[in-house]
Amino acid sequence: MTTSADRIAALGGSTVQHGPQSNRVYLMHLDPGDCPQIVDVLDDMARHRGYTKVFAKVPARETRWFLRRGYREEAVVPGFFAGREDGVFLGKFLCPRRREPADPAALAGVVRAARAKAAAPRRAPALAPGLALAPPGPEHVEVMAGLYSRVFASYPFPIHDPAYLRRALEQGVVFMGAWHDGELVGLASAEPDYAARNAEMTDFAVLPRQRGKALARHLLRALEKDMAGRGVDLFYTIARAASHGMNATFARQGYRFAGTLVNNTHIAGGIESMNVWYRRRS
C-alpha cells in the first residue's frame, strides 16, 4: 500500500495540498486576498517540483486570474458558496499526456449509466439483519484505518493513518459507519464548510463481502441528514470517474453531474479522473 500521502500547506491565507503521489498542486481553499499573485505561486511550485497538474477550487468571480494563465474549467457547482456564488473547479496541465483521459468513451458511459439509473429510481433496500449505522468515535480510529487500508491500495489523503483520522474528528469531519454485529464494515465522511454552507461527501469504503446491499447509499443518506441538521445546504462529491457503483449511488440520490476532473487524483493504485456531483438540500 502507498503510504507517502501528499502534504497540506498554507500559502498566505489559502490552503494547498501537493506532492508526488497525485503529482499535482491542489488549491483546496482560496483566500481572495491572495489573488492574483497566488496563480504565479502555484505555477512556480508545480514547475519547481516537477508536478504535471495544478487543480484549483475557486469562487466564480476569481476564475479570471486563472483562465488568463492557461487553466481550463473542468466542473461547475451552482451556488457552491452559501448559495450566492458558483464554485468552479479548474485544471492546468503541465504535461500534454495528462490532459487527456485514458478512455473518455468509457468515462462518458459511466455518467450515462448513472443518469439512466437515476431516471428509473428504486428505493434502497432496508439494512440487512445485523447491520446498523452509527458514527464512530476517537476510540475507533484504529479499526477505521484498518478498513480503509483493506479497501484502498492508495488514497489522496492518509486515511490509513489513525493519527490523521483522530485529527480529522477533532477538526469537525463527520464520519458515519456501517456495523455488522459490532464489526465496522463500511465507512464514509462529510467535510463541512459552514461558512459556505456546503459539505463534501467522501471517503466511502465498504468491505467486499458487504457490497451489493446499498450500504454506500445508506451511509450517504445518514450523512446528509446529519449535515442538514447543522445548517448545510449543498452536498457534493468528487467520485472516481470509472466507478459505476459510486456514480450511480450519487445519481440515484438526486445529485447532478457537474463535470470531470481529468487525471486528477491518485487513488486505488494510480492516478484517475474524478467526477463532481452535487445536490442542493430541498
XYZ file of C-alpha atoms in Angstrom:
282
model
C 0.000 0.000 0.000
C 1.180 3.536 -0.785
C 1.758 5.453 2.455
C 3.510 8.665 1.357
C 0.452 10.911 1.089
C 0.786 14.397 -0.330
C 1.115 17.187 2.243
C -1.165 20.092 3.141
C 0.363 23.554 3.496
C -0.631 27.212 3.841
C 0.041 29.738 1.087
C -0.817 33.128 2.507
C -4.390 32.761 3.684
C -5.038 29.909 1.255
C -4.595 26.145 1.675
C -2.986 23.753 -0.793
C -2.204 20.074 -0.967
C 0.761 18.989 -3.056
C 3.126 16.101 -3.561
C 4.415 13.440 -5.929
C 1.695 10.879 -5.187
C -1.061 12.700 -7.112
C 1.696 14.624 -8.934
C -0.127 17.911 -8.592
C -0.789 21.067 -6.610
C -4.377 21.266 -5.328
C -5.680 24.670 -4.221
C -8.197 23.421 -1.653
C -9.200 26.809 -0.258
C -8.608 30.197 -1.855
C -8.378 33.358 0.211
C -9.442 36.021 -2.311
C -6.871 38.341 -0.765
C -4.155 36.104 -2.246
C -5.291 36.907 -5.819
C -3.859 37.401 -8.333
C -0.353 36.626 -7.087
C -1.220 33.105 -5.919
C -1.595 31.984 -9.547
C 2.121 32.554 -10.142
C 2.971 30.921 -6.817
C 1.044 27.771 -7.762
C 2.671 27.631 -11.186
C 6.125 28.128 -9.720
C 5.559 25.399 -7.131
C 4.374 22.926 -9.757
C 7.218 23.626 -12.174
C 9.902 23.649 -9.487
C 8.757 20.280 -8.120
C 8.013 18.712 -11.487
C 4.272 18.248 -10.957
C 2.157 17.795 -14.076
C -1.148 19.341 -12.939
C -2.432 22.255 -10.881
C -6.018 21.840 -9.664
C -7.965 24.713 -8.089
C -11.391 25.046 -6.434
C -12.341 28.732 -6.526
C -15.296 31.157 -6.408
C -16.553 32.066 -9.889
C -15.533 35.720 -9.570
C -11.890 34.731 -9.114
C -11.640 32.441 -12.149
C -10.419 35.254 -14.420
C -6.974 35.212 -12.835
C -6.623 31.500 -13.541
C -8.170 31.358 -17.012
C -5.745 34.046 -18.210
C -2.868 31.791 -17.192
C -3.863 28.643 -19.037
C -6.305 26.981 -16.655
C -9.437 25.370 -18.052
C -12.821 24.857 -16.434
C -13.437 21.212 -15.523
C -16.553 21.392 -13.344
C -19.010 23.987 -12.031
C -21.271 23.667 -8.973
C -24.023 26.324 -8.914
C -24.427 28.161 -5.618
C -21.460 26.362 -4.093
C -20.591 29.245 -1.779
C -23.557 29.776 0.557
C -25.943 29.705 -2.395
C -24.643 33.070 -3.575
C -21.788 32.148 -5.890
C -20.819 29.228 -8.082
C -17.816 27.085 -7.294
C -15.515 26.378 -10.231
C -13.031 23.500 -10.436
C -10.117 24.457 -12.683
C -7.211 22.462 -14.068
C -3.901 23.451 -15.613
C -1.851 20.709 -17.261
C 1.927 20.940 -17.435
C 2.269 17.713 -19.414
C 0.253 17.107 -22.625
C -0.289 13.426 -21.813
C -2.005 14.268 -18.549
C -4.553 16.472 -20.323
C -6.285 13.520 -21.996
C -8.169 10.782 -20.100
C -7.147 7.222 -20.986
C -10.620 6.147 -22.149
C -13.030 9.095 -22.491
C -15.740 6.954 -24.089
C -15.773 4.604 -21.101
C -15.941 7.510 -18.640
C -18.836 9.073 -20.563
C -20.559 5.688 -20.421
C -20.331 5.655 -16.626
C -22.122 9.010 -16.421
C -24.799 7.883 -18.907
C -25.395 4.699 -16.949
C -25.638 6.600 -13.655
C -28.166 9.035 -15.125
C -30.208 6.157 -16.570
C -30.415 4.522 -13.146
C -31.435 7.832 -11.592
C -34.205 8.196 -14.178
C -35.669 4.872 -13.046
C -35.072 5.169 -9.302
C -35.673 2.345 -6.901
C -35.880 2.533 -3.152
C -32.701 1.437 -1.414
C -33.250 -1.902 0.313
C -33.587 -1.870 4.053
C -30.491 -2.584 6.058
C -29.895 -6.313 6.250
C -30.266 -8.066 9.604
C -27.256 -7.485 11.823
C -26.353 -4.188 10.099
C -26.652 -0.792 11.766
C -25.467 2.758 11.092
C -23.697 4.759 13.774
C -20.889 7.337 13.840
C -17.508 6.038 15.000
C -15.607 7.976 17.622
C -11.957 8.586 18.518
C -11.811 5.175 20.165
C -12.424 3.595 16.746
C -9.632 5.231 14.716
C -7.558 2.037 14.601
C -10.377 -0.020 13.093
C -11.314 2.858 10.762
C -7.752 2.983 9.453
C -7.753 -0.790 9.092
C -10.901 -0.741 6.986
C -9.532 1.962 4.676
C -6.260 0.054 4.310
C -8.154 -3.055 3.228
C -10.292 -1.213 0.653
C -7.833 1.238 -0.954
C -4.396 0.421 -2.337
C -3.700 4.167 -2.188
C -5.617 7.324 -1.337
C -5.000 11.063 -1.789
C -5.203 11.683 1.966
C -3.672 9.462 4.692
C -6.906 7.835 5.845
C -4.954 4.661 6.611
C -3.247 6.553 9.476
C -5.115 6.507 12.834
C -3.466 9.781 13.866
C -4.802 11.508 10.731
C -8.315 10.188 11.395
C -8.140 11.351 15.007
C -7.173 14.856 13.855
C -9.978 14.813 11.289
C -12.506 14.023 14.008
C -11.074 16.779 16.206
C -11.336 19.243 13.312
C -15.010 18.529 12.722
C -15.056 15.926 9.953
C -18.154 13.798 10.498
C -17.813 10.049 9.920
C -20.610 7.528 9.583
C -20.038 3.805 9.989
C -21.899 0.685 8.951
C -21.577 -2.005 11.600
C -22.293 -5.731 11.310
C -22.697 -7.406 14.684
C -20.302 -4.848 16.136
C -17.711 -5.020 13.316
C -17.048 -1.930 11.201
C -17.770 -2.959 7.589
C -18.454 0.376 5.873
C -17.421 3.972 6.362
C -17.866 7.425 4.830
C -17.367 11.013 5.894
C -18.665 14.545 5.393
C -16.290 17.513 5.434
C -18.378 20.609 6.148
C -17.547 24.203 5.276
C -20.028 26.011 7.480
C -19.203 29.470 6.119
C -20.022 28.262 2.585
C -22.835 26.004 3.866
C -21.574 23.059 1.821
C -20.098 19.674 2.629
C -18.009 17.219 0.655
C -19.308 13.661 0.946
C -16.230 11.488 0.713
C -14.110 8.565 1.920
C -16.682 5.877 1.056
C -15.423 2.361 1.720
C -17.308 -0.921 2.095
C -15.708 -4.301 2.669
C -16.127 -6.600 -0.366
C -18.278 -9.157 1.439
C -20.823 -6.460 2.353
C -21.203 -4.951 -1.120
C -24.427 -5.202 -3.095
C -26.503 -4.115 -0.075
C -26.689 -0.371 -0.931
C -24.540 0.443 2.101
C -22.922 3.421 0.361
C -26.353 4.903 -0.267
C -27.396 4.323 3.333
C -24.198 5.985 4.550
C -24.737 8.920 2.203
C -28.309 9.490 3.355
C -27.281 9.339 7.015
C -24.516 11.897 6.445
C -26.874 14.193 4.513
C -29.337 14.115 7.403
C -26.569 14.939 9.861
C -25.228 17.802 7.725
C -28.705 19.239 7.115
C -29.181 19.381 10.866
C -26.041 21.518 11.070
C -27.252 24.057 8.514
C -25.512 22.697 5.408
C -27.471 23.441 2.231
C -25.376 21.828 -0.509
C -23.741 18.421 -0.699
C -21.109 17.479 -3.269
C -18.654 14.721 -4.007
C -15.545 14.045 -6.071
C -16.049 10.416 -7.142
C -13.861 8.077 -9.170
C -14.987 8.626 -12.762
C -14.558 4.945 -13.657
C -16.642 3.663 -10.723
C -20.113 2.634 -11.905
C -21.219 1.960 -8.330
C -20.292 5.283 -6.744
C -21.520 7.420 -9.636
C -24.823 5.543 -9.608
C -25.087 5.965 -5.829
C -24.964 9.744 -6.108
C -27.165 9.946 -9.193
C -29.842 7.836 -7.522
C -29.739 10.158 -4.532
C -30.610 13.120 -6.757
C -27.122 14.517 -7.348
C -26.389 16.370 -10.595
C -23.275 15.868 -12.688
C -21.010 18.951 -12.676
C -18.018 17.809 -14.728
C -14.928 15.614 -14.850
C -11.527 16.381 -13.322
C -9.159 14.757 -15.800
C -6.327 12.558 -14.465
C -6.673 14.295 -11.150
C -6.194 12.041 -8.145
C -4.021 9.119 -7.074
C -6.439 6.550 -5.680
C -6.618 2.751 -5.582
C -3.128 2.395 -7.032
C -2.968 5.004 -9.797
C -3.948 8.483 -10.982
C -7.591 8.560 -12.065
C -10.117 11.044 -13.429
C -12.807 12.123 -10.982
C -16.429 13.197 -11.415
C -18.018 16.046 -9.466
C -21.663 15.592 -8.432
C -23.784 17.922 -6.279
C -27.229 18.206 -4.704
C -28.931 21.132 -3.020
C -30.975 20.323 0.070
C -34.670 20.570 -0.703
